[in-house]
Amino acid sequence: MDYDIKDIGLREKGRNRMGWAEQEMPVLRAIKKRFKKEKPLAGIRLSACLHVTSETANLMETLKAGGADLVLCASNPLSTQDDIAATLVADHQIATFAIKGEDNKRYYQHIESALYHNPIITMDDGADLVSAIHSSKKEFAVIGGTEETTTGVVRLKSMADKEVLKFPVISVNDADTKYLFDNRYGTGQSTLDGILRATNRLVAGSVFVVAGYGWCGRGLARRASGMGASVIVTEIDAVKGIEAVMDGYRVMPMEEAAPLGDFFVTVTGNTKVIRKEHFEAMKDGAIVCNSGHFNTEIDIAALEKMAKKKRVVRDFVEEYTLSGGQRINLLGEGRLINLASAEGHPAAVMDMSFANQALSAEYLVKEAKGLQRKVYPVPKQIDTVIAKLKLQAMGFGIDKMNKEQERYMASWNIGT
Ligand code: ADE
């Protein structure tokens, strides 16, 4: 088996951390148990391009239990947990190509290695694997793919609109049991975790600027506010702006927020959201980071150009001194800070995200033939099953309609 990881000697640490995550992943455990018996992915070559974390390792084990023939590569140069890569290779014989801190060249070589597997199903986080397939001269036998994140779905929908997408892709991101929990609570907590591990700065009493009020921004604003920060939201969408105001935050353009903020976090999916004129206006010691998928949201090239001096002051913190003397601290090279300096979303939310991944892969094996070259939602019944299993595992019950209530609700559907 071919692989490229940092150090196989890290396997024991990785094994322990993988087990720690598994304890919080009851839905995935239930799927793994069924997959072991039913083998719905028997013989299916599956290439996955995901953040190589303890949660992803549990997904890989589940897919393998279902009979999949797997290769895994990193979906970001800074998000790999090297101990997890070691346990995947050494304990689970899963071909893994991922090293934390790999340069761009190695990152794309690793994607090539995942494609060399000649996948029948792709599993992406950010659509880099699907993009590589589409720009390759080789022909692939892919029947379908799954996509984990908002940015990936945006890229794939644009390909589908231009009619260049070569196979159907299931948008795992858009399942209720994914974005409502992973994007909101997962990003909210793990982004703060990343910022705190990198800086150990006090959030209470600070001014915390959140750029983008999608599900990730909402979660982040709520957690920062809960820790005592005064939160400012910047937006380009008026409706989201109103929501942020009514949720209790100040809303203003980045230009006005720049001189006020102690922390700045981008979660927009867009490009150059924080740029030259904003850096110029910032306070000495401002912390700037990103939790969106790509490292495009902060104009790092402009910061590099403006800075008189640059030095690493802590792990994951680069201090740029501007000509006016103020110091701007950029975290994690502008890459996803929740995965760069912390461990990504907690297992309890990845449980649902990855349950969607596993069940969507099973769905593709059964149904891909009938699908077109489009982006499809996760089937409702999959979302519902996952929600029920999760709520049950958390020890909560819900009501069930009685016959009278069913008849009452059905009466509204007459003629529709
Ligand atoms: N994306 C965000 N957090 C993650 C995690 N813990 N594992 C895999 N992908 C993630």
Short mmCIF file of C-alpha atoms in Angstrom, two decimals, residues 94-279:
data_model
loop_
_atom_site.label_atom_id
_atom_site.label_comp_id
_atom_site.label_asym_id
_atom_site.label_seq_id
_atom_site.Cartn_x
_atom_site.Cartn_y
_atom_site.Cartn_z
CA ILE A 94 -6.03 3.04 4.63
CA ALA A 95 -3.77 4.65 2.02
CA THR A 96 -3.36 8.21 3.29
CA PHE A 97 -1.59 11.11 1.62
CA ALA A 98 -1.44 14.05 4.01
CA ILE A 99 1.19 15.94 5.99
CA LYS A 100 0.48 18.97 8.15
CA GLY A 101 2.26 22.00 6.67
CA GLU A 102 2.80 20.44 3.23
CA ASP A 103 3.52 22.97 0.50
CA ASN A 104 1.13 23.54 -2.40
CA LYS A 105 3.11 21.26 -4.71
CA ARG A 106 2.89 18.32 -2.29
CA TYR A 107 -0.77 19.13 -1.59
CA TYR A 108 -1.64 18.72 -5.28
CA GLN A 109 0.60 15.66 -5.61
CA HIS A 110 -1.45 14.12 -2.80
CA ILE A 111 -4.66 14.86 -4.70
CA GLU A 112 -3.09 13.19 -7.74
CA SER A 113 -2.35 10.12 -5.61
CA ALA A 114 -6.00 9.98 -4.59
CA LEU A 115 -6.98 10.13 -8.26
CA TYR A 116 -4.49 7.44 -9.22
CA HIS A 117 -6.85 5.15 -7.28
CA ASN A 118 -9.30 5.64 -10.18
CA PRO A 119 -12.32 6.35 -7.96
CA ILE A 120 -15.90 5.31 -8.61
CA ILE A 121 -17.06 7.68 -5.90
CA THR A 122 -15.43 10.94 -4.79
CA MET A 123 -15.83 12.52 -1.37
CA ASP A 124 -14.70 16.14 -1.24
CA ASP A 125 -14.39 19.03 1.20
CA GLY A 126 -13.96 22.14 -0.96
CA ALA A 127 -14.22 20.44 -4.40
CA ASP A 128 -10.47 20.25 -5.08
CA LEU A 129 -10.71 16.54 -5.97
CA VAL A 130 -13.59 17.08 -8.40
CA SER A 131 -11.77 20.07 -9.89
CA ALA A 132 -8.63 17.99 -10.42
CA ILE A 133 -10.72 15.35 -12.21
CA HIS A 134 -12.23 18.00 -14.44
CA SER A 135 -8.89 19.51 -15.37
CA SER A 136 -7.23 16.13 -15.94
CA LYS A 137 -6.64 14.71 -19.42
CA LYS A 138 -7.44 11.24 -18.09
CA GLU A 139 -10.89 9.66 -18.25
CA PHE A 140 -12.42 8.64 -14.93
CA ALA A 141 -15.19 6.15 -14.21
CA VAL A 142 -16.75 8.22 -11.39
CA ILE A 143 -20.50 7.55 -10.92
CA GLY A 144 -20.97 10.32 -8.36
CA GLY A 145 -19.50 12.37 -5.57
CA THR A 146 -20.33 14.00 -2.27
CA GLU A 147 -19.37 17.49 -1.10
CA GLU A 148 -18.94 18.52 2.51
CA THR A 149 -18.72 22.30 2.56
CA THR A 150 -20.44 25.52 1.43
CA THR A 151 -17.52 26.69 -0.73
CA GLY A 152 -17.34 23.32 -2.49
CA VAL A 153 -21.08 23.39 -3.20
CA VAL A 154 -20.79 26.92 -4.67
CA ARG A 155 -17.99 25.73 -6.97
CA LEU A 156 -19.91 22.62 -8.04
CA LYS A 157 -23.16 24.47 -8.68
CA SER A 158 -21.29 26.88 -10.90
CA MET A 159 -19.88 23.90 -12.85
CA ALA A 160 -23.36 22.37 -13.12
CA ASP A 161 -24.81 25.71 -14.33
CA LYS A 162 -22.15 25.84 -17.05
CA GLU A 163 -23.03 22.22 -17.90
CA VAL A 164 -19.45 21.05 -17.40
CA LEU A 165 -19.98 18.92 -14.30
CA LYS A 166 -19.21 15.35 -15.34
CA PHE A 167 -21.18 13.42 -12.70
CA PRO A 168 -23.85 13.95 -10.03
CA VAL A 169 -22.72 15.29 -6.66
CA ILE A 170 -24.66 15.14 -3.41
CA SER A 171 -24.42 18.36 -1.42
CA VAL A 172 -23.91 17.02 2.09
CA ASN A 173 -23.41 20.59 3.28
CA ASP A 174 -27.05 21.47 2.66
CA ALA A 175 -28.55 18.69 4.79
CA ASP A 176 -30.33 20.13 7.85
CA THR A 177 -28.41 17.75 10.09
CA LYS A 178 -25.18 19.16 8.63
CA TYR A 179 -25.23 22.93 8.26
CA LEU A 180 -27.47 23.70 11.24
CA PHE A 181 -25.02 22.01 13.58
CA ASP A 182 -21.60 21.68 11.92
CA ASN A 183 -21.53 25.17 10.33
CA ARG A 184 -23.19 26.92 13.29
CA TYR A 185 -22.13 25.18 16.49
CA GLY A 186 -19.05 23.44 15.08
CA THR A 187 -17.51 26.53 13.46
CA GLY A 188 -18.62 28.73 16.34
CA GLN A 189 -16.79 26.70 18.95
CA SER A 190 -13.80 25.47 16.95
CA THR A 191 -12.95 28.91 15.58
CA LEU A 192 -12.78 30.37 19.05
CA ASP A 193 -10.82 27.31 20.12
CA GLY A 194 -8.31 27.96 17.32
CA ILE A 195 -7.98 31.66 18.14
CA LEU A 196 -7.51 30.98 21.84
CA ARG A 197 -4.98 28.18 21.35
CA ALA A 198 -2.98 30.41 19.00
CA THR A 199 -3.13 33.63 21.02
CA ASN A 200 -4.37 33.01 24.58
CA ARG A 201 -5.90 36.50 24.40
CA LEU A 202 -8.90 37.46 26.53
CA VAL A 203 -12.17 37.59 24.63
CA ALA A 204 -14.22 39.19 27.43
CA GLY A 205 -14.39 42.94 26.96
CA SER A 206 -12.95 42.80 23.46
CA VAL A 207 -14.45 43.99 20.19
CA PHE A 208 -14.89 40.94 17.97
CA VAL A 209 -15.56 41.51 14.27
CA VAL A 210 -17.25 38.70 12.34
CA ALA A 211 -17.21 39.14 8.54
CA GLY A 212 -20.14 37.19 7.08
CA TYR A 213 -23.39 36.24 8.77
CA GLY A 214 -24.06 32.86 7.20
CA TRP A 215 -24.45 29.83 9.47
CA CYS A 216 -20.75 29.87 10.40
CA GLY A 217 -20.80 33.61 11.19
CA ARG A 218 -23.92 33.22 13.31
CA GLY A 219 -22.37 30.48 15.40
CA LEU A 220 -19.17 32.41 15.83
CA ALA A 221 -20.90 35.70 16.78
CA ARG A 222 -22.98 33.87 19.36
CA ARG A 223 -20.01 32.15 20.99
CA ALA A 224 -17.89 35.34 21.02
CA SER A 225 -20.78 37.25 22.53
CA GLY A 226 -21.25 34.48 25.11
CA MET A 227 -17.64 34.94 26.15
CA GLY A 228 -18.21 38.63 26.80
CA ALA A 229 -17.09 40.23 23.55
CA SER A 230 -18.89 43.12 21.93
CA VAL A 231 -19.61 41.69 18.48
CA ILE A 232 -19.64 43.64 15.21
CA VAL A 233 -20.95 41.92 12.08
CA THR A 234 -20.07 42.97 8.53
CA GLU A 235 -22.26 41.79 5.65
CA ILE A 236 -23.01 42.38 1.98
CA ASP A 237 -26.55 40.98 2.26
CA ALA A 238 -29.16 43.37 3.68
CA VAL A 239 -31.42 40.62 5.04
CA LYS A 240 -28.55 39.01 6.90
CA GLY A 241 -27.60 42.47 8.14
CA ILE A 242 -31.08 42.90 9.66
CA GLU A 243 -30.88 39.45 11.23
CA ALA A 244 -27.54 40.32 12.82
CA VAL A 245 -28.96 43.59 14.18
CA MET A 246 -32.00 41.81 15.62
CA ASP A 247 -29.73 39.14 17.10
CA GLY A 248 -28.18 41.98 19.10
CA TYR A 249 -25.01 42.88 17.20
CA ARG A 250 -23.70 46.09 15.68
CA VAL A 251 -23.62 45.96 11.87
CA MET A 252 -21.39 48.24 9.79
CA PRO A 253 -19.05 48.20 6.78
CA MET A 254 -15.57 46.75 7.34
CA GLU A 255 -14.15 50.23 6.82
CA GLU A 256 -15.89 51.39 10.03
CA ALA A 257 -15.21 48.17 11.93
CA ALA A 258 -11.48 48.16 11.13
CA PRO A 259 -10.39 50.79 13.71
CA LEU A 260 -12.64 49.27 16.40
CA GLY A 261 -11.83 45.56 16.37
CA ASP A 262 -9.50 43.56 18.59
CA PHE A 263 -10.28 40.32 16.72
CA PHE A 264 -11.27 39.96 13.05
CA VAL A 265 -12.55 36.67 11.64
CA THR A 266 -13.62 36.13 8.03
CA VAL A 267 -16.29 33.53 7.26
CA THR A 268 -17.69 34.79 3.97
CA GLY A 269 -16.42 32.39 1.27
CA ASN A 270 -15.45 35.51 -0.69
CA THR A 271 -12.12 37.13 -1.54
CA LYS A 272 -10.16 40.11 -0.10
CA VAL A 273 -12.75 40.88 2.54
CA ILE A 274 -10.00 42.39 4.71
CA ARG A 275 -7.55 44.40 2.63
CA LYS A 276 -5.01 47.25 2.58
CA GLU A 277 -7.28 50.11 3.68
CA HIS A 278 -8.60 47.98 6.55
CA PHE A 279 -5.14 46.93 7.81
#
